[in-house]
Coordinates of C-alpha atoms in Angstrom, one line a residue:
L1 CA -1.2 29.4 9.6
E2 CA -3.9 31.2 6.9
E3 CA -3.9 27.8 4.3
V4 CA -4.4 28.7 1.0
T5 CA -6.2 25.1 0.0
A6 CA -9.4 24.5 -2.2
D7 CA -11.2 24.8 1.6
S8 CA -10.0 28.2 2.1
P9 CA -9.0 29.6 -1.3
T10 CA -9.0 33.2 -0.6
S11 CA -5.2 34.5 -0.1
N12 CA -6.2 37.4 2.0
V13 CA -7.9 35.2 4.7
G14 CA -7.0 37.4 8.3
V15 CA -6.0 40.5 7.1
Q16 CA -7.3 43.3 9.2
P17 CA -8.3 46.6 7.8
P18 CA -6.4 49.7 9.4
A19 CA -7.3 51.5 12.1
V20 CA -8.9 55.0 11.7
A21 CA -9.0 57.0 14.6
D22 CA -5.7 56.7 16.6
V23 CA -2.3 54.9 16.0
S24 CA -2.6 51.3 17.2
E25 CA 0.0 48.8 17.5
P26 CA 0.9 47.2 13.9
E27 CA -1.4 44.0 13.3
T28 CA 0.3 41.1 11.3
T29 CA -1.5 38.5 9.6
R30 CA -0.8 34.7 10.2
P31 CA 1.6 33.3 8.0
V32 CA 0.2 32.0 4.4
A33 CA 1.3 29.1 3.6
T34 CA 0.9 28.4 -0.3
A35 CA -0.2 25.6 -2.0
P36 CA -1.7 24.7 -5.0
A37 CA -4.6 22.2 -5.1
S38 CA -3.6 19.4 -6.6
S39 CA -0.4 17.1 -6.1
G40 CA 2.2 14.9 -8.2
Y41 CA 4.7 12.4 -7.7
T42 CA 8.4 12.3 -7.9
A43 CA 10.2 8.8 -7.9
E44 CA 11.9 9.5 -4.5
G45 CA 8.8 9.6 -3.4
Q46 CA 8.5 13.2 -2.1
A47 CA 5.8 15.3 -3.7
A48 CA 6.3 17.1 -6.6
L49 CA 3.6 19.9 -5.9
A50 CA 3.1 21.3 -2.1
K51 CA 0.5 20.7 -0.1
T52 CA -1.0 21.3 3.4
Y53 CA -3.2 19.5 5.8
F54 CA -4.8 20.6 8.9
D55 CA -6.3 17.4 11.0
G56 CA -8.7 19.8 12.7
V57 CA -5.5 20.0 15.5
N58 CA -2.1 20.2 13.7
T59 CA -1.4 21.5 10.7
Y60 CA 0.8 19.2 8.3
A61 CA 3.1 20.8 5.6
N62 CA 5.5 19.0 2.7
A63 CA 9.1 20.5 2.4
L64 CA 7.7 22.6 -0.8
V65 CA 5.1 24.8 1.1
Q66 CA 6.3 28.4 1.2
F67 CA 5.5 30.3 4.8
K68 CA 4.8 33.8 3.7
L69 CA 4.4 37.1 6.4
R70 CA 2.0 40.0 6.0
A71 CA 1.4 42.9 8.0
A72 CA -1.5 45.4 7.8
D73 CA -1.2 49.0 9.9
N74 CA -3.8 52.3 10.5
F75 CA -0.2 54.2 9.3
M76 CA 2.4 52.3 7.8
T77 CA 4.6 49.1 8.8
D78 CA 8.6 48.9 8.9
Q79 CA 9.0 45.3 9.7
I80 CA 7.8 42.2 10.0
K81 CA 10.8 39.8 12.4
Y82 CA 10.5 36.1 12.8
I83 CA 12.5 33.2 14.4
L84 CA 12.2 29.5 13.3
D85 CA 12.7 27.0 16.1
D86 CA 15.8 28.3 17.7
T87 CA 17.8 29.7 15.2
G88 CA 17.7 33.1 16.2
E89 CA 15.6 36.3 14.9
Q90 CA 15.6 37.5 11.5
D91 CA 14.2 40.1 9.5
Y92 CA 11.2 38.6 7.3
V93 CA 12.3 39.3 3.2
D94 CA 10.5 36.4 1.5
P95 CA 8.5 33.2 1.6
F96 CA 10.5 30.6 3.3
T97 CA 10.2 26.9 3.2
I98 CA 10.9 24.8 6.3
A99 CA 13.4 21.4 5.2
D100 CA 13.8 19.4 8.1
E101 CA 10.9 16.8 9.1
G102 CA 9.1 17.0 12.1
R103 CA 7.7 19.6 14.0
H104 CA 8.5 23.4 14.3
S105 CA 7.2 26.7 15.4
I106 CA 7.5 29.8 13.8
Q107 CA 7.8 33.3 16.0
Y108 CA 6.9 36.3 14.4
Y109 CA 5.7 40.1 14.6
S110 CA 5.8 43.7 13.2
V111 CA 6.9 46.8 14.0
D112 CA 5.7 50.3 12.3
R113 CA 7.4 53.1 11.4
I114 CA 7.0 55.2 14.7
G115 CA 8.5 52.0 17.0
N116 CA 5.0 50.3 18.0
I117 CA 5.6 46.4 18.5
E118 CA 2.9 44.0 18.0
N119 CA 2.9 41.2 21.2
K120 CA 4.8 38.3 19.2
K121 CA 2.7 35.3 17.6
V122 CA 3.8 31.4 17.7
F123 CA 2.8 29.1 14.6
S124 CA 3.5 25.7 14.8
V125 CA 3.3 23.1 11.8
Y126 CA 4.6 19.7 11.0
I127 CA 6.9 19.0 8.1
D128 CA 6.2 15.7 6.5
S129 CA 8.4 14.5 3.7
T130 CA 8.0 10.9 4.1
P131 CA 5.4 8.9 1.6
P132 CA 4.0 6.0 3.8
D133 CA 5.0 2.3 4.6
V134 CA 3.1 -0.3 2.7
V135 CA 2.8 -3.7 3.0
V136 CA 1.2 -6.2 0.7
T137 CA -0.2 -9.4 2.6
T138 CA -1.9 -12.8 0.9
E139 CA -4.3 -15.1 3.0
V140 CA -2.2 -18.3 1.1
P141 CA 1.5 -17.8 0.6
V142 CA 2.1 -17.0 -3.3
T143 CA 4.7 -20.4 -5.2
N144 CA 7.7 -19.8 -6.5
I145 CA 8.2 -22.9 -9.9
D146 CA 11.1 -22.6 -12.1
G147 CA 11.4 -18.4 -11.0
R148 CA 7.6 -17.4 -11.9
Y149 CA 5.2 -16.5 -8.9
Y150 CA 2.4 -18.5 -9.0
I151 CA -1.1 -17.3 -7.2
S152 CA -4.5 -19.1 -7.3
Q153 CA -7.7 -17.3 -8.4
G154 CA -8.9 -17.6 -4.2
N155 CA -5.8 -16.1 -2.8
T156 CA -6.6 -12.6 -0.9
L157 CA -4.4 -10.1 -0.8
S158 CA -4.5 -7.3 1.5
I159 CA -2.5 -4.0 1.6
A160 CA -2.1 -1.7 4.3
A161 CA 0.0 1.7 4.4
R162 CA 1.3 3.9 7.5
D163 CA 2.2 7.5 7.8
N164 CA 3.5 8.5 11.2
L165 CA 2.8 12.3 10.4
S166 CA 0.0 13.4 8.1
G167 CA -1.7 10.1 7.9
V168 CA -3.0 7.9 4.6
N169 CA -4.4 9.9 2.0
N170 CA -5.3 7.0 -0.2
I171 CA -3.7 3.5 -1.6
K172 CA -4.6 2.1 -5.3
Y173 CA -3.3 -0.8 -7.1
S174 CA -2.8 -1.8 -10.3
L175 CA -3.0 -5.1 -12.4
D176 CA -1.9 -4.2 -15.6
G177 CA 1.1 -1.9 -14.8
G178 CA 0.3 1.1 -14.2
N179 CA -1.7 1.4 -17.1
E180 CA -4.8 1.5 -14.7
W181 CA -5.3 2.3 -11.2
I182 CA -8.3 0.8 -8.8
D183 CA -8.6 2.3 -5.2
Y184 CA -7.9 -0.4 -2.3
S185 CA -11.2 0.0 -0.2
T186 CA -11.0 -4.0 1.3
S187 CA -8.8 -7.3 0.9
F188 CA -9.7 -8.8 -2.7
R189 CA -9.2 -11.7 -4.9
F190 CA -7.6 -11.6 -8.4
N191 CA -10.8 -11.8 -11.0
A192 CA -8.1 -12.2 -13.9
E193 CA -6.2 -15.4 -15.7
G194 CA -2.8 -15.3 -16.3
D195 CA 0.1 -13.1 -16.1
I196 CA -0.3 -10.0 -13.5
S197 CA 2.2 -7.3 -13.3
F198 CA 0.7 -6.1 -9.6
K199 CA 1.6 -2.6 -8.8
V200 CA 0.4 -0.3 -5.4
R201 CA 0.6 3.2 -5.1
A202 CA 0.0 5.1 -1.5
E203 CA -0.2 8.8 -1.0
D204 CA 0.0 10.5 2.6
N205 CA -2.5 13.6 2.9
V206 CA 0.7 16.2 1.8
A207 CA 1.1 14.6 -1.3
N208 CA 3.8 12.4 -0.6
S209 CA 3.4 9.2 -2.6
T210 CA 5.2 5.9 -3.4
E211 CA 5.0 2.6 -5.2
S212 CA 7.4 0.7 -2.9
Y213 CA 5.7 -1.9 -0.9
R214 CA 6.9 -5.0 1.0
A215 CA 5.6 -8.5 0.3
Y216 CA 6.0 -11.8 1.5
V217 CA 7.6 -13.8 -1.4
P218 CA 9.7 -16.9 -1.8
D219 CA 13.6 -16.6 -2.2
V220 CA 15.6 -18.8 -4.1
S221 CA 15.5 -21.5 -1.4
G222 CA 11.4 -21.3 -1.8
N223 CA 11.4 -19.8 1.8
N224 CA 8.6 -16.8 1.8
V225 CA 10.8 -13.8 3.2
M226 CA 9.9 -10.4 3.0
Q227 CA 11.3 -8.5 0.0
Q228 CA 11.1 -4.3 -0.9
N229 CA 8.9 -4.4 -4.8
E230 CA 8.0 -2.1 -7.0
S231 CA 6.1 -4.5 -9.1
L232 CA 5.5 -8.2 -8.8
E233 CA 5.0 -10.2 -11.9
F234 CA 2.6 -13.3 -10.8
Y235 CA 0.4 -15.9 -12.4
V236 CA -3.3 -16.5 -11.9
D237 CA -3.9 -20.0 -12.5
R238 CA -7.2 -20.9 -12.3
N239 CA -7.4 -24.4 -14.5
L240 CA -8.1 -27.6 -12.2
P241 CA -5.2 -30.1 -12.0
T242 CA -6.6 -33.5 -13.5
V243 CA -6.2 -37.0 -11.9
E244 CA -6.3 -40.7 -13.3
I245 CA -6.5 -44.2 -11.8
T246 CA -4.9 -46.7 -14.0
P247 CA -4.5 -50.5 -13.1
D248 CA -0.9 -51.8 -14.7
R249 CA -3.4 -54.6 -16.6
E250 CA -6.7 -54.7 -18.0
F251 CA -9.5 -55.9 -16.4
L252 CA -11.9 -58.8 -17.4
V253 CA -15.1 -57.3 -17.7
R254 CA -18.4 -59.4 -16.6
A255 CA -22.0 -58.3 -16.2
G256 CA -20.9 -54.9 -16.6
R257 CA -18.4 -55.4 -13.2
N258 CA -14.4 -54.6 -13.7
V259 CA -12.7 -58.1 -12.3
A260 CA -9.5 -57.9 -10.9
G261 CA -6.9 -60.1 -9.0
N262 CA -5.7 -59.1 -6.0
D263 CA -2.0 -59.0 -7.7
Y264 CA -3.1 -55.9 -9.9
L265 CA -1.4 -53.0 -9.2
Y266 CA -3.1 -49.3 -9.2
T267 CA -0.9 -46.2 -10.6
I268 CA -2.5 -42.5 -9.8
T269 CA -1.4 -40.3 -11.6
A270 CA -2.5 -35.8 -12.0
A271 CA -1.3 -33.1 -14.7
D272 CA -1.6 -29.6 -14.6
E273 CA -0.3 -27.5 -17.7
E274 CA 0.0 -24.1 -15.5
S275 CA 1.7 -23.9 -11.7
G276 CA 2.1 -27.9 -11.5
I277 CA 1.0 -30.7 -8.9
K278 CA 1.9 -30.4 -5.7
D279 CA 0.1 -33.5 -3.9
I280 CA -2.3 -36.4 -4.9
F281 CA -4.2 -38.1 -2.4
Y282 CA -6.5 -41.1 -2.2
R283 CA -9.2 -43.5 -0.1
I284 CA -10.1 -47.1 -0.5
D285 CA -13.7 -47.7 0.1
G286 CA -14.6 -44.0 1.6
R287 CA -13.0 -45.0 4.7
G288 CA -11.1 -42.7 6.9
A289 CA -9.7 -39.4 5.9
F290 CA -7.7 -39.1 2.2
R291 CA -4.0 -39.7 2.9
Q292 CA -0.7 -38.8 0.6
Y293 CA -0.2 -40.9 -2.5
E294 CA 3.4 -42.5 -2.7
N295 CA 3.5 -45.3 -3.9
E296 CA 1.4 -48.1 -6.1
I297 CA -2.0 -49.6 -4.6
R298 CA -3.1 -53.0 -4.2
L299 CA -5.9 -54.5 -3.3
T300 CA -5.8 -57.8 -1.5
S301 CA -9.0 -58.9 -0.5
N302 CA -12.2 -60.3 -2.1
G303 CA -15.5 -58.6 -2.7
E304 CA -16.1 -55.1 -4.7
H305 CA -13.9 -51.7 -3.9
F306 CA -13.6 -48.3 -5.1
I307 CA -10.6 -46.4 -5.4
E308 CA -11.0 -42.1 -4.7
A309 CA -8.1 -40.1 -5.4
K310 CA -8.2 -36.0 -5.8
S311 CA -4.9 -33.9 -6.8
V312 CA -3.6 -30.4 -6.1

């Protein structure tokens, strides 16, 4: 296959000069796959323009690539014959495409005006019409609160794409609904605050592209399940919650110290104006690990005490 690409733009590569001395066997050039160097996108994910790709072993093409046969002879070529897979021998008239995905073989030869028949040649090509499969994962699960997806600034996102034929060419993502695309190379965190419209685009080596991806996001019950998406609206919460410890009555102040009776009750409250409060934890006198706050706290022993609290 003589690929007409940016790497080998000459369409006549492989054409042999005619013989000079005697009438010889006609000589057919290898099939030429015509493919513009640029690529485009369609809503269905298949390529909008023809493109081929050679990985050093196999040749891949999308379903828009046309295969062209030419023959050169020192006298005059009469006809070109070809067989596509097992469909039977055909006269070559015009460039043809191959619609079915997968591996195909093209057998071809030419005949000159006095009946010399070229030895049959075979060329194999893989047709790839399917865009990559894309999966987005987060280090920490996304939270659904009142129908809105919240994600922390420190949450790490990873994008993985897989293509079973020509392979993945590039992955891009957007944080503004597709107005600006960023090349994806490794896991990243959102360096933003507030509403994010997260999109992903992946393209294989023959220009099949997709903006559809799978990601674990909460369903209506709050359980994280794999869902197919084309855009996710996140809210990036970068602000810390606040926490407060309050006694049920005023302290007596003596020598700069708060003095209370052993019947005082202490309430811990927390506030967050964005994603809200998930948990409150506390510890008394710095002993042991923080425990989850559930009810009012009472200090029954005499002496000096302190209460620590934190919220998430």
